[in-house]
PDB file of C-alpha atoms in Angstrom:
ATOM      1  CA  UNK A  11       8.447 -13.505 -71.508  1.00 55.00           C
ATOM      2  CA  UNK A  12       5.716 -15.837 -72.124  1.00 54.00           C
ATOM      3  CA  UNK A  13       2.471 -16.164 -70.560  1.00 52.00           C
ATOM      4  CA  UNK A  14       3.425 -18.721 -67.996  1.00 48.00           C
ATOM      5  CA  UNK A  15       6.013 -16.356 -66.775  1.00 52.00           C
ATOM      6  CA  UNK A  16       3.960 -12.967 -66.746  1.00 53.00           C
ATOM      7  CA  UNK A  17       1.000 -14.902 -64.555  1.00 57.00           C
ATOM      8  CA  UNK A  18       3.743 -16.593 -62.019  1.00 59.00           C
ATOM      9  CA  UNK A  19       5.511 -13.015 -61.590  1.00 63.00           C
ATOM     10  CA  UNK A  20       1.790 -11.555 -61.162  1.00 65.00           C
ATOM     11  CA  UNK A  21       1.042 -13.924 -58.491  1.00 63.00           C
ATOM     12  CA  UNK A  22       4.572 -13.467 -56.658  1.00 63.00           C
ATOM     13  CA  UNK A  23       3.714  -9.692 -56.429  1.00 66.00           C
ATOM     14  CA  UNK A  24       0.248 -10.374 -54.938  1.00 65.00           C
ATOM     15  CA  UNK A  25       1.336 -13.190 -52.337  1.00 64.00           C
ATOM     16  CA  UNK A  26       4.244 -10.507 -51.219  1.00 68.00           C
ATOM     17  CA  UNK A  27       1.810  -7.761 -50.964  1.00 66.00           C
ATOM     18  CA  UNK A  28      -0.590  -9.939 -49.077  1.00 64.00           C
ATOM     19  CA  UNK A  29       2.085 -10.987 -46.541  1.00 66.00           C
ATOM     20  CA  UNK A  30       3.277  -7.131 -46.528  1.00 64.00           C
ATOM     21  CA  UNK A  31      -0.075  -6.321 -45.095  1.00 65.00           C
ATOM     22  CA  UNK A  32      -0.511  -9.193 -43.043  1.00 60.00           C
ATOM     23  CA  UNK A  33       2.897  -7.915 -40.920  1.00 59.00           C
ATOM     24  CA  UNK A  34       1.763  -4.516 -41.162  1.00 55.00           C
ATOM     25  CA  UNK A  35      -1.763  -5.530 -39.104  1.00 52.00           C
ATOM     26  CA  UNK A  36       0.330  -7.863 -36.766  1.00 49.00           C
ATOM     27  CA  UNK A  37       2.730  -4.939 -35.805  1.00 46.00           C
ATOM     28  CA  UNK A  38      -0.369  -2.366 -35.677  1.00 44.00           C
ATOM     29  CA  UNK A  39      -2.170  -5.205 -33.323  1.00 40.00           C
ATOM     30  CA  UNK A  40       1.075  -5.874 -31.096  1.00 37.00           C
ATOM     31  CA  UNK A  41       2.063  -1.892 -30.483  1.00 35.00           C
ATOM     32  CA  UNK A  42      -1.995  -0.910 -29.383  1.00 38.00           C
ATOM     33  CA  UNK A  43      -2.340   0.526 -26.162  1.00 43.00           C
ATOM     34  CA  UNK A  44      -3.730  -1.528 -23.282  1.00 60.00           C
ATOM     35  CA  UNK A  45      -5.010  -0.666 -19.920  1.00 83.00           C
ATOM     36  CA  UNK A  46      -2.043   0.218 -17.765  1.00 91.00           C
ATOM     37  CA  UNK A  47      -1.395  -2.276 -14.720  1.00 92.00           C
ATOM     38  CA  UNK A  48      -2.336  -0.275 -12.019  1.00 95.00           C
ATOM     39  CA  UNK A  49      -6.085  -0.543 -13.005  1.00 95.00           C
ATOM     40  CA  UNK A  50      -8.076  -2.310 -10.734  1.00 94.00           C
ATOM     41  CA  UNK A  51      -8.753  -2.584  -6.963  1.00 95.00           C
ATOM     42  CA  UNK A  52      -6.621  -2.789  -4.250  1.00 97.00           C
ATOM     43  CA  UNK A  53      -6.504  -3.833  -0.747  1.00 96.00           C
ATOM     44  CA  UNK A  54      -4.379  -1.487   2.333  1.00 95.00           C
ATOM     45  CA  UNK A  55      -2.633  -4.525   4.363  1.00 93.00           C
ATOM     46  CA  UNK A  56      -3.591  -5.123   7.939  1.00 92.00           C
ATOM     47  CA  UNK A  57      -0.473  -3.759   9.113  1.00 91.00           C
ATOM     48  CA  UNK A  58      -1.112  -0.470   8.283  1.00 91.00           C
ATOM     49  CA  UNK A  59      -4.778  -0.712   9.074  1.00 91.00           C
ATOM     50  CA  UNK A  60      -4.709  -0.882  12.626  1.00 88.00           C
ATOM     51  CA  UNK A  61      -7.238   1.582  13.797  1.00 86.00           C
ATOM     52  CA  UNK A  62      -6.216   2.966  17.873  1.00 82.00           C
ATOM     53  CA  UNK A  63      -8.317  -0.128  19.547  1.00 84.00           C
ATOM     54  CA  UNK A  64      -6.234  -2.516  17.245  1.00 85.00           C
ATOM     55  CA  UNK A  65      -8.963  -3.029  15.059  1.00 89.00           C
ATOM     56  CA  UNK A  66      -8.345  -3.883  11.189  1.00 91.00           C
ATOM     57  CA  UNK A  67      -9.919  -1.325   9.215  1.00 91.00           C
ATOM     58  CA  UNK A  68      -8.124  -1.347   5.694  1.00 93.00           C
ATOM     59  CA  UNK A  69      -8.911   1.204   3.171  1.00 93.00           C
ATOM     60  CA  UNK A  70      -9.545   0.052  -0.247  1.00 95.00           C
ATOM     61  CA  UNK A  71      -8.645   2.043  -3.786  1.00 96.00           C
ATOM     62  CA  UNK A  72     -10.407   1.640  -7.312  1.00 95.00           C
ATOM     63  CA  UNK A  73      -8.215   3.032 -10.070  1.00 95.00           C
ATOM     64  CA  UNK A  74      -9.953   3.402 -13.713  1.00 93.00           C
ATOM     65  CA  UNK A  75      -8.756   3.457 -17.186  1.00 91.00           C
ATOM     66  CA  UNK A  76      -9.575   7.191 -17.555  1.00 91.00           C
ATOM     67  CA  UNK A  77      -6.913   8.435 -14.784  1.00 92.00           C
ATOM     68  CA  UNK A  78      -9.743   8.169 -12.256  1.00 92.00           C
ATOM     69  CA  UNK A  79      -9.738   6.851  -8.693  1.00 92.00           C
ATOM     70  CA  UNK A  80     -11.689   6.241  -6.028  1.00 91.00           C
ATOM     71  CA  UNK A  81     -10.954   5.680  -2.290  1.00 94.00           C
ATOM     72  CA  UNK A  82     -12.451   4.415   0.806  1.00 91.00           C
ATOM     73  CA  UNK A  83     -12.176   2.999   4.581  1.00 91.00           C
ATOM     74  CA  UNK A  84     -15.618   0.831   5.286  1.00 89.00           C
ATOM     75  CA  UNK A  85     -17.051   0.636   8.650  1.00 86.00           C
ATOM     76  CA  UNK A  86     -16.507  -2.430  10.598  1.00 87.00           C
ATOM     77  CA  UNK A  87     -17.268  -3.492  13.837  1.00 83.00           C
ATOM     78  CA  UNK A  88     -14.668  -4.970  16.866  1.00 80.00           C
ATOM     79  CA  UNK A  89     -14.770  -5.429  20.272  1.00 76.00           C
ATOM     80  CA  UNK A  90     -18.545  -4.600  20.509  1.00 70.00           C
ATOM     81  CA  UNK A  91     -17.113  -0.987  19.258  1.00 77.00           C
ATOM     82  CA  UNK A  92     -18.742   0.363  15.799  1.00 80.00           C
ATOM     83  CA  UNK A  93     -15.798   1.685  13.631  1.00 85.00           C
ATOM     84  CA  UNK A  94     -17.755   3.939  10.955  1.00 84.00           C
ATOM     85  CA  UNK A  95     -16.813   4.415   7.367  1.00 81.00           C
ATOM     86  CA  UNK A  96     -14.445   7.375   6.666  1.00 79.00           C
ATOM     87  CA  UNK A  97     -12.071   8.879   3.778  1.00 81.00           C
ATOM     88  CA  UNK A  98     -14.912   8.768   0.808  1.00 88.00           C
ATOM     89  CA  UNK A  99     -12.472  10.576  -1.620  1.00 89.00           C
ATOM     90  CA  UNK A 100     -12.326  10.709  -4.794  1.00 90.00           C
ATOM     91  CA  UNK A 101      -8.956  11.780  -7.186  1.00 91.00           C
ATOM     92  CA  UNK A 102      -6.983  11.059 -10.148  1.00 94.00           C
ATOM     93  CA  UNK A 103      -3.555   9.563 -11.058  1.00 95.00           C
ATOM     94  CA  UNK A 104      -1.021   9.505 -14.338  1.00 94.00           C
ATOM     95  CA  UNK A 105       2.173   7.187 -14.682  1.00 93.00           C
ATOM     96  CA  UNK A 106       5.781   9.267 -14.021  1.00 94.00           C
ATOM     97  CA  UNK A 107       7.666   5.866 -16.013  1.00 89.00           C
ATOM     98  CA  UNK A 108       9.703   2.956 -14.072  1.00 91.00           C
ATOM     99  CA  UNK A 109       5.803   1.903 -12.256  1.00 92.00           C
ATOM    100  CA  UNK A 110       5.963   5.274 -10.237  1.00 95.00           C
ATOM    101  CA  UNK A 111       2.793   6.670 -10.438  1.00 97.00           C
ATOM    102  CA  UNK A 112       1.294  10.262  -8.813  1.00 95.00           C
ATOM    103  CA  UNK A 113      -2.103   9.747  -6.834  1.00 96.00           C
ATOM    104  CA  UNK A 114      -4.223  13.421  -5.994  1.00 94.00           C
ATOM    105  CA  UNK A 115      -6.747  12.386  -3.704  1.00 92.00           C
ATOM    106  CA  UNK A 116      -9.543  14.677  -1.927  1.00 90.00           C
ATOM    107  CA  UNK A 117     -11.956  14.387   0.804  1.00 86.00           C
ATOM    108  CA  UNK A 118     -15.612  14.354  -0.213  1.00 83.00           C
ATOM    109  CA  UNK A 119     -16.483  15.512   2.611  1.00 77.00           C
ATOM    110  CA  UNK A 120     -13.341  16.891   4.756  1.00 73.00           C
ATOM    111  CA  UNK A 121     -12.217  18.546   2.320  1.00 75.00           C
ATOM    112  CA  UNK A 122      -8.548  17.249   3.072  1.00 85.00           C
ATOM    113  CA  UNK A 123      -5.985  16.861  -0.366  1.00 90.00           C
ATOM    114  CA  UNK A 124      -3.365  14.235  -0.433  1.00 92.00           C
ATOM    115  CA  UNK A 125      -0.279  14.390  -2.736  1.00 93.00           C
ATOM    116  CA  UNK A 126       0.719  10.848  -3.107  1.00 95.00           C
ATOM    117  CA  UNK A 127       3.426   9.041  -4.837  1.00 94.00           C
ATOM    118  CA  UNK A 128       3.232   5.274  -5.694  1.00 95.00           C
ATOM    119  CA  UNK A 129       5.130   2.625  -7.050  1.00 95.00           C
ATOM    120  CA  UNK A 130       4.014  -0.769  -8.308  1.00 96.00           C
ATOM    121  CA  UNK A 131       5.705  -4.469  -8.524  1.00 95.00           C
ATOM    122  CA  UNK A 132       4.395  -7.698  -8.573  1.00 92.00           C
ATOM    123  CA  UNK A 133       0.251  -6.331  -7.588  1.00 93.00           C
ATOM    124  CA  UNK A 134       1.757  -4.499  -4.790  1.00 94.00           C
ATOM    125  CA  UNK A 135       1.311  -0.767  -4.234  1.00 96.00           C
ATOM    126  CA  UNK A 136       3.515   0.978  -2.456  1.00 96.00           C
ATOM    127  CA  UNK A 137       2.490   4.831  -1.083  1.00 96.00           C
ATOM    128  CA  UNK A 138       5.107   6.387   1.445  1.00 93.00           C
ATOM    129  CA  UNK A 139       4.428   8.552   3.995  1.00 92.00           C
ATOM    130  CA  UNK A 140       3.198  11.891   2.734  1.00 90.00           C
ATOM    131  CA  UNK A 141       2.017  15.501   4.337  1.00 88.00           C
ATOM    132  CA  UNK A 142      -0.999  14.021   6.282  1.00 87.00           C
ATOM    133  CA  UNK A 143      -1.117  10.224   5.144  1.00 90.00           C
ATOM    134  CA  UNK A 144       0.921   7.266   6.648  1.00 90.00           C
ATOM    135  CA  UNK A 145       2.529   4.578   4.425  1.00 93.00           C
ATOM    136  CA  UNK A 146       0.574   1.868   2.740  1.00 94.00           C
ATOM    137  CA  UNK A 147       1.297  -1.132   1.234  1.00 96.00           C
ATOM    138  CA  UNK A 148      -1.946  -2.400  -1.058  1.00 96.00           C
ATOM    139  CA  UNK A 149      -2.492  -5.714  -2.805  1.00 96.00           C
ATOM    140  CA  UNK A 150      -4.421  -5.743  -6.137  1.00 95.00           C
ATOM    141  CA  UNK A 151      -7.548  -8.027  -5.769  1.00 95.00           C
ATOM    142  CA  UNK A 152     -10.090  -9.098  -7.619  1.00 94.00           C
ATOM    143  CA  UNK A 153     -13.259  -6.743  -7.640  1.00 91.00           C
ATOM    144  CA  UNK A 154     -15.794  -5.454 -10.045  1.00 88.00           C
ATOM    145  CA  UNK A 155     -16.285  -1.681 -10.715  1.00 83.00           C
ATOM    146  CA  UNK A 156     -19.912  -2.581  -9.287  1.00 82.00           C
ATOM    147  CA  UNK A 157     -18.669  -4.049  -6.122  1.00 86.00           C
ATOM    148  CA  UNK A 158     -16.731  -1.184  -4.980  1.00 88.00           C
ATOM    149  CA  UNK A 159     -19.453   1.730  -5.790  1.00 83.00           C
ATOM    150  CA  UNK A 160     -21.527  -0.284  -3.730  1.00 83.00           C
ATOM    151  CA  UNK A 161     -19.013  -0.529  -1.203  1.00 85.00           C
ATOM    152  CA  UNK A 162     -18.263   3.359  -1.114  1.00 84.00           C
ATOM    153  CA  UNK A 163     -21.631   4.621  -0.904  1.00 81.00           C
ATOM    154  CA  UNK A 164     -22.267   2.593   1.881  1.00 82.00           C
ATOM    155  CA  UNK A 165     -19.207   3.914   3.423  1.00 82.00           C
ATOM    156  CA  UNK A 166     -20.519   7.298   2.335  1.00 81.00           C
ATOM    157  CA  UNK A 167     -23.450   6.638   4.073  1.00 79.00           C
ATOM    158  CA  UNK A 168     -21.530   5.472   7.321  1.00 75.00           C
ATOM    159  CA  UNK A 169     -19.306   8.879   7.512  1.00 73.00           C
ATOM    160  CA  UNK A 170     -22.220  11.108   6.635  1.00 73.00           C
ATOM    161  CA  UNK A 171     -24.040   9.319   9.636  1.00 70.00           C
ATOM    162  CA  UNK A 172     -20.860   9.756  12.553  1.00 65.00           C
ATOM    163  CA  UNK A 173     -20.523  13.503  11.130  1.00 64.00           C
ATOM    164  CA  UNK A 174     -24.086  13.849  11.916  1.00 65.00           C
ATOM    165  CA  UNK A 175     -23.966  12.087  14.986  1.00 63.00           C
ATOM    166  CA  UNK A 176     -20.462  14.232  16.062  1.00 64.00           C
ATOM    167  CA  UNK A 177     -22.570  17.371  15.120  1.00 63.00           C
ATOM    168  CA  UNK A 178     -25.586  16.668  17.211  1.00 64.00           C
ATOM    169  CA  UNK A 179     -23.200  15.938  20.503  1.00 61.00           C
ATOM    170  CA  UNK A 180     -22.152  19.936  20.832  1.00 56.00           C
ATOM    171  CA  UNK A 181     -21.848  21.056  24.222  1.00 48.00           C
ATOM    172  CA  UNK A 182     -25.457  22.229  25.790  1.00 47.00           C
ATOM    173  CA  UNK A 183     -24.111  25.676  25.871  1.00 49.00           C
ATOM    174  CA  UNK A 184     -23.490  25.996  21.509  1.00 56.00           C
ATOM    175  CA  UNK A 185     -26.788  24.116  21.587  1.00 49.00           C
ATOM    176  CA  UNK A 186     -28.407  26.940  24.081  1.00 50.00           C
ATOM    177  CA  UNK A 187     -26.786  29.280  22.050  1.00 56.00           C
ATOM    178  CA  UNK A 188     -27.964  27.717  18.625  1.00 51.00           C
ATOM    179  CA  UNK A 189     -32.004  28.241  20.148  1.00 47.00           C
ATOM    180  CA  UNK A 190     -31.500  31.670  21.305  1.00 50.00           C
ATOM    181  CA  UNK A 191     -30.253  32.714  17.778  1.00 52.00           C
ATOM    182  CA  UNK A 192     -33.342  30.714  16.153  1.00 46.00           C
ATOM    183  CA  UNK A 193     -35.850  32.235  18.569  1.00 47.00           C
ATOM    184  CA  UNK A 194     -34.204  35.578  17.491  1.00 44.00           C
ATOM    185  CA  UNK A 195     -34.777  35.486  13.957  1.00 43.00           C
ATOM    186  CA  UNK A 196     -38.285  33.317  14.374  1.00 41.00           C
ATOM    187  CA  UNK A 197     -39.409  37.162  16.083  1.00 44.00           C
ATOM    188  CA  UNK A 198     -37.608  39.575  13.886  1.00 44.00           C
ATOM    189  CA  UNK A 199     -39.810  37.741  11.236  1.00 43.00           C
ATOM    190  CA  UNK A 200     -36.839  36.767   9.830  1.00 41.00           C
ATOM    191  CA  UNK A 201     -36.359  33.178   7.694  1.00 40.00           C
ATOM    192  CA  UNK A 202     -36.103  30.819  10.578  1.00 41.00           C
ATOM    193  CA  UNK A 203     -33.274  27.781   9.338  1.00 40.00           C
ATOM    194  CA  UNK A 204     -34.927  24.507   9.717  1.00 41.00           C
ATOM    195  CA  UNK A 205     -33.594  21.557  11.136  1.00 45.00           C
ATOM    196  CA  UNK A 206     -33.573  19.765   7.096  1.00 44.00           C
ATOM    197  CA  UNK A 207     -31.295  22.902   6.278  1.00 45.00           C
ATOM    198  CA  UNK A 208     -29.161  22.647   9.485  1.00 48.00           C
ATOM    199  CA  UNK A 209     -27.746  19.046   8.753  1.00 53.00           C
ATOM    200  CA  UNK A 210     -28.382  19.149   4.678  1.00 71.00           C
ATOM    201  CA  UNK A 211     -25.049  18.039   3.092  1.00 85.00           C
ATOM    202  CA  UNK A 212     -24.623  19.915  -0.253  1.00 90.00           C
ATOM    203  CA  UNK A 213     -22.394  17.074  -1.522  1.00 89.00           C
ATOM    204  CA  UNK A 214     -25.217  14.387  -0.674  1.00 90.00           C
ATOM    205  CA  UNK A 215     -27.526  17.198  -1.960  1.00 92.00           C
ATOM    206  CA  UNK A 216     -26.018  17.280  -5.603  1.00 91.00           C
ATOM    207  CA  UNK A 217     -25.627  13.852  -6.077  1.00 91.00           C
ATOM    208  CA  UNK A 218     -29.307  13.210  -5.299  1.00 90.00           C
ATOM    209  CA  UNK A 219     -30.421  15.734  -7.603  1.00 91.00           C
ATOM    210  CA  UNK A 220     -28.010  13.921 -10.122  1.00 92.00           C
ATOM    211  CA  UNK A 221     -29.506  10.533  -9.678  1.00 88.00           C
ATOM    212  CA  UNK A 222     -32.987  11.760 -10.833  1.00 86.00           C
ATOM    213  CA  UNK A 223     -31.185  13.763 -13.933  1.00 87.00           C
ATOM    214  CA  UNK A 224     -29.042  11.711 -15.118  1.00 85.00           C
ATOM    215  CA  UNK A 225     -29.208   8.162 -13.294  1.00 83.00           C
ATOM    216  CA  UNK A 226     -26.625   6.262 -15.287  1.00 78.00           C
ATOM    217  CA  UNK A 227     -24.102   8.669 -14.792  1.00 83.00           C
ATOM    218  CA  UNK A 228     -21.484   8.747 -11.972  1.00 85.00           C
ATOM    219  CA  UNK A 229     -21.242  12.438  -9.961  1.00 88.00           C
ATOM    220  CA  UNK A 230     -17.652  13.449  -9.823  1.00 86.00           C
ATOM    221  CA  UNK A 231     -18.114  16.722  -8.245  1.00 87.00           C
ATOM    222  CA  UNK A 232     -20.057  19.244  -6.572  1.00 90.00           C
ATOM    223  CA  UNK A 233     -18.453  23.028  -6.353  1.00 89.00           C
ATOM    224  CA  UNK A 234     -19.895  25.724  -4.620  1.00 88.00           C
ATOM    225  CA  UNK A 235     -19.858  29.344  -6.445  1.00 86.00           C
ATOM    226  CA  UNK A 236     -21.615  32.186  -4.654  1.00 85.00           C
ATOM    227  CA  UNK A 237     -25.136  31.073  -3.630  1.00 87.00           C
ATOM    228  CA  UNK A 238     -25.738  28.474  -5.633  1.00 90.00           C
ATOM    229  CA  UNK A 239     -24.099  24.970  -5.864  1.00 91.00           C
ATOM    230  CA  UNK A 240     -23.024  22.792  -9.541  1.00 91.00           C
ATOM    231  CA  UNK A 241     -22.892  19.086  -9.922  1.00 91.00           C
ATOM    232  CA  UNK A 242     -21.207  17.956 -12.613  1.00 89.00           C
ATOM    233  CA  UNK A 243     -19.773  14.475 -14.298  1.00 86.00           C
ATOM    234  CA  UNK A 244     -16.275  13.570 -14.948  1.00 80.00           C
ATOM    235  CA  UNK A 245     -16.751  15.679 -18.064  1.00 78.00           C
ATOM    236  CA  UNK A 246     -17.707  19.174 -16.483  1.00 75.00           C
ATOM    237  CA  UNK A 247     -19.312  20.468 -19.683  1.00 77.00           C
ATOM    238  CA  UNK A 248     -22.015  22.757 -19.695  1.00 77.00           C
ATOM    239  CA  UNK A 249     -24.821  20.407 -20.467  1.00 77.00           C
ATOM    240  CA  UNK A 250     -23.787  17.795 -18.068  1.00 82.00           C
ATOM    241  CA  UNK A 251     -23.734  20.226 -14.881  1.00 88.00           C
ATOM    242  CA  UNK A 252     -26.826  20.975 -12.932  1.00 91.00           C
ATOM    243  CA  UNK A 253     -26.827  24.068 -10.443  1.00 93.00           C
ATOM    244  CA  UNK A 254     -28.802  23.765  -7.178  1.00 92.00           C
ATOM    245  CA  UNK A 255     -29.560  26.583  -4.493  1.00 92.00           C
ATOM    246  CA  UNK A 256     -30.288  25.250  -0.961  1.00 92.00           C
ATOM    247  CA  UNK A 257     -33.517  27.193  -0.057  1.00 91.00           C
ATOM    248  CA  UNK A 258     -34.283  26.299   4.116  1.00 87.00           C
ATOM    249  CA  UNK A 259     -36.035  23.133   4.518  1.00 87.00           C
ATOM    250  CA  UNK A 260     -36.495  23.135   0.318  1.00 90.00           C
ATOM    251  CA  UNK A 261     -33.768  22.745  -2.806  1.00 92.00           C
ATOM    252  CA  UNK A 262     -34.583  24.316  -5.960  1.00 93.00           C
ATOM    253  CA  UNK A 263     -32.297  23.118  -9.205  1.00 91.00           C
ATOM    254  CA  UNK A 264     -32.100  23.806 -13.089  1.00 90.00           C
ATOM    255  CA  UNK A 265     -32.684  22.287 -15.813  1.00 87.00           C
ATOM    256  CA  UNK A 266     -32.728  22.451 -19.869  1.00 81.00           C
ATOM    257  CA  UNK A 267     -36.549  22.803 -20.519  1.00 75.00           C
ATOM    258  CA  UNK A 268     -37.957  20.037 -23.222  1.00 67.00           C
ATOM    259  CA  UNK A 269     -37.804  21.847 -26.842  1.00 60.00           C
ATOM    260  CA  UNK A 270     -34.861  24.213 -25.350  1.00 60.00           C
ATOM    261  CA  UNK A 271     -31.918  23.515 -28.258  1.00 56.00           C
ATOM    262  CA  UNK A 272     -29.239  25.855 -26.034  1.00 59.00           C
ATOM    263  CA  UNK A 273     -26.368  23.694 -24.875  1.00 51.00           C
ATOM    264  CA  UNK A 274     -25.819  25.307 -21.517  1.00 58.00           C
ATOM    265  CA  UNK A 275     -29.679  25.570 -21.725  1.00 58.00           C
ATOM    266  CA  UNK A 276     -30.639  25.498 -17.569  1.00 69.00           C
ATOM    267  CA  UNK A 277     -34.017  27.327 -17.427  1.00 73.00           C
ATOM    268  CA  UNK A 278     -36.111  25.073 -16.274  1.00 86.00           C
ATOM    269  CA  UNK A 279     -36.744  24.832 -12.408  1.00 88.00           C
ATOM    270  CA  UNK A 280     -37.633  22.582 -10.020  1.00 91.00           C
ATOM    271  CA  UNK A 281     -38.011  22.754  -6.130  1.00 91.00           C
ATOM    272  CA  UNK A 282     -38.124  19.702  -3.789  1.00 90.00           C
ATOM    273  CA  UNK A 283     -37.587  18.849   0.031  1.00 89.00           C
ATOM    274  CA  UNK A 284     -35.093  17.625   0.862  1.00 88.00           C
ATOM    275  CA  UNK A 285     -36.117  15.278   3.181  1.00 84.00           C
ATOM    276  CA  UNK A 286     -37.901  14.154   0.066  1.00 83.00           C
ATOM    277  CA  UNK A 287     -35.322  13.911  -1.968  1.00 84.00           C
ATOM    278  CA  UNK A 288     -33.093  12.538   0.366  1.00 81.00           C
ATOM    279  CA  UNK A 289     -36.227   9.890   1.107  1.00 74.00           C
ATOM    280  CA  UNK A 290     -35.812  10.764   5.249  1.00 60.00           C
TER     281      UNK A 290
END
């Protein structure tokens, strides 16, 4: 074989290998996982929005990449009557195959738990009826991550406000009742329950406390164990959960102390109003 014939065989074997690897990238690039189509936000169509007055009040879902959701009903106003904001929840959901998708949703702060199913075509989702939840049909639309945490926390707001106000309008007689008790324990020397304590929401508590901790990340839940309380992220690891204790009119939490190398490291603590932490 002369030289000729060596270097042209030589450069056959390289231009093959070269295209080998180009197809090899291409079919790497073509089978890499993208975000499923059910991410996104959706819209609950006005006719299964109708709130008892015939008012439109859709609810509105936010589903993330990381099996995530979010869920919400914003206030609105009709008829010169103020609907408030209701159903803050928050959940998760996975993909069964064929679009069908399960949806676990919970109450932040009814504590009610939803088993849903739901199937997807065309930007439509579809949730029958289920054990305490009416069907839905949602359309996908176009909103930001952003839009919708701004537009749950002021639903959040809204619901925390009519449970307040629903709490406040007991009969005269729980009320009566409510005084005697306080006046009772105010002269047994015992640790009268202020007013800051009486309507404190633990939920609105932890995610307060969270804010000033950790303000870039997102709460995803606050459990109660015992006497104290634990906020946590989506990631529920040792370092990223702060325990509170509701103390009265006052909220004392935990935190790693600076210099402190321990992971789960909470010895550090801090008491606060909560009327100032709250900013009421």
């Amino acid at each position: 074989m002369n030289t000729f014939t060596k270097n042209r065989s030589w450069w056959l074997l390289a231009l093959f290998a070269l295209i080998s690897l180009l197809l090899a990238g291409c079919g790497k690039a073509s089978s890499s996982p993208s975000a499923d189509p059910i991410v996104g936000a959706y819209k609950c169509g006005a006719k299964y929005s109708k709130t008892e007055d015939g008012a439109v009040q859709p609810g509105y879902w936010y589903f993330k990449k990381n099996g995530k959701l979010l869920y919400c009903v914003p206030q609105i106003a009709h008829n010169e009557h103020f609907h408030p904001g209701y159903e803050v929840s928050h959940g998760t959901w996975k993909r069964l195959g064929n679009n069908r998708y399960q949806i676990n949703l919970r109450s932040d702060y009814e504590g009610d738990s939803f088993n849903l199913k739901g199937s997807l075509e065309n930007d439509h989702l579809t949730i029958p009826a289920a054990k305490g939840w009416n069907k839905e049909v949602d359309s996908k639309i176009s909103m930001t991550s952003a839009t919708f945490a701004k537009m749950l926390n002021k639903a959040k707001r809204s619901e925390l406000g009519a449970l307040h106000a629903i709490a406040s309008s007991s009969s005269s007689a729980e009320a009566a009742e409510s005084r005697k008790n306080a006046d009772l324990s105010t002269n047994n020397n015992g640790p009268a329950t202020s007013d800051a304590s009486q309507s404190a929401d633990p939920d609105e508590i932890g995610r307060a406390i969270y804010s000033q901790v950790f303000p870039s990340e997102e709460v995803d839940s606050v459990e109660k164990d015992g006497d104290r309380y634990y906020v946590s992220n989506e990631y529920h690891s040792a370092d990223s959960t702060i325990p509170f204790q509701i103390n009265g009119d006052t909220v004392t939490y935990w935190t790693q102390a600076d210099g402190d190398t321990t992971a789960d490291g909470q010895n550090e603590a801090h008491t606060v109003s909560i009327d100032d932490l709250l900013g009421n």
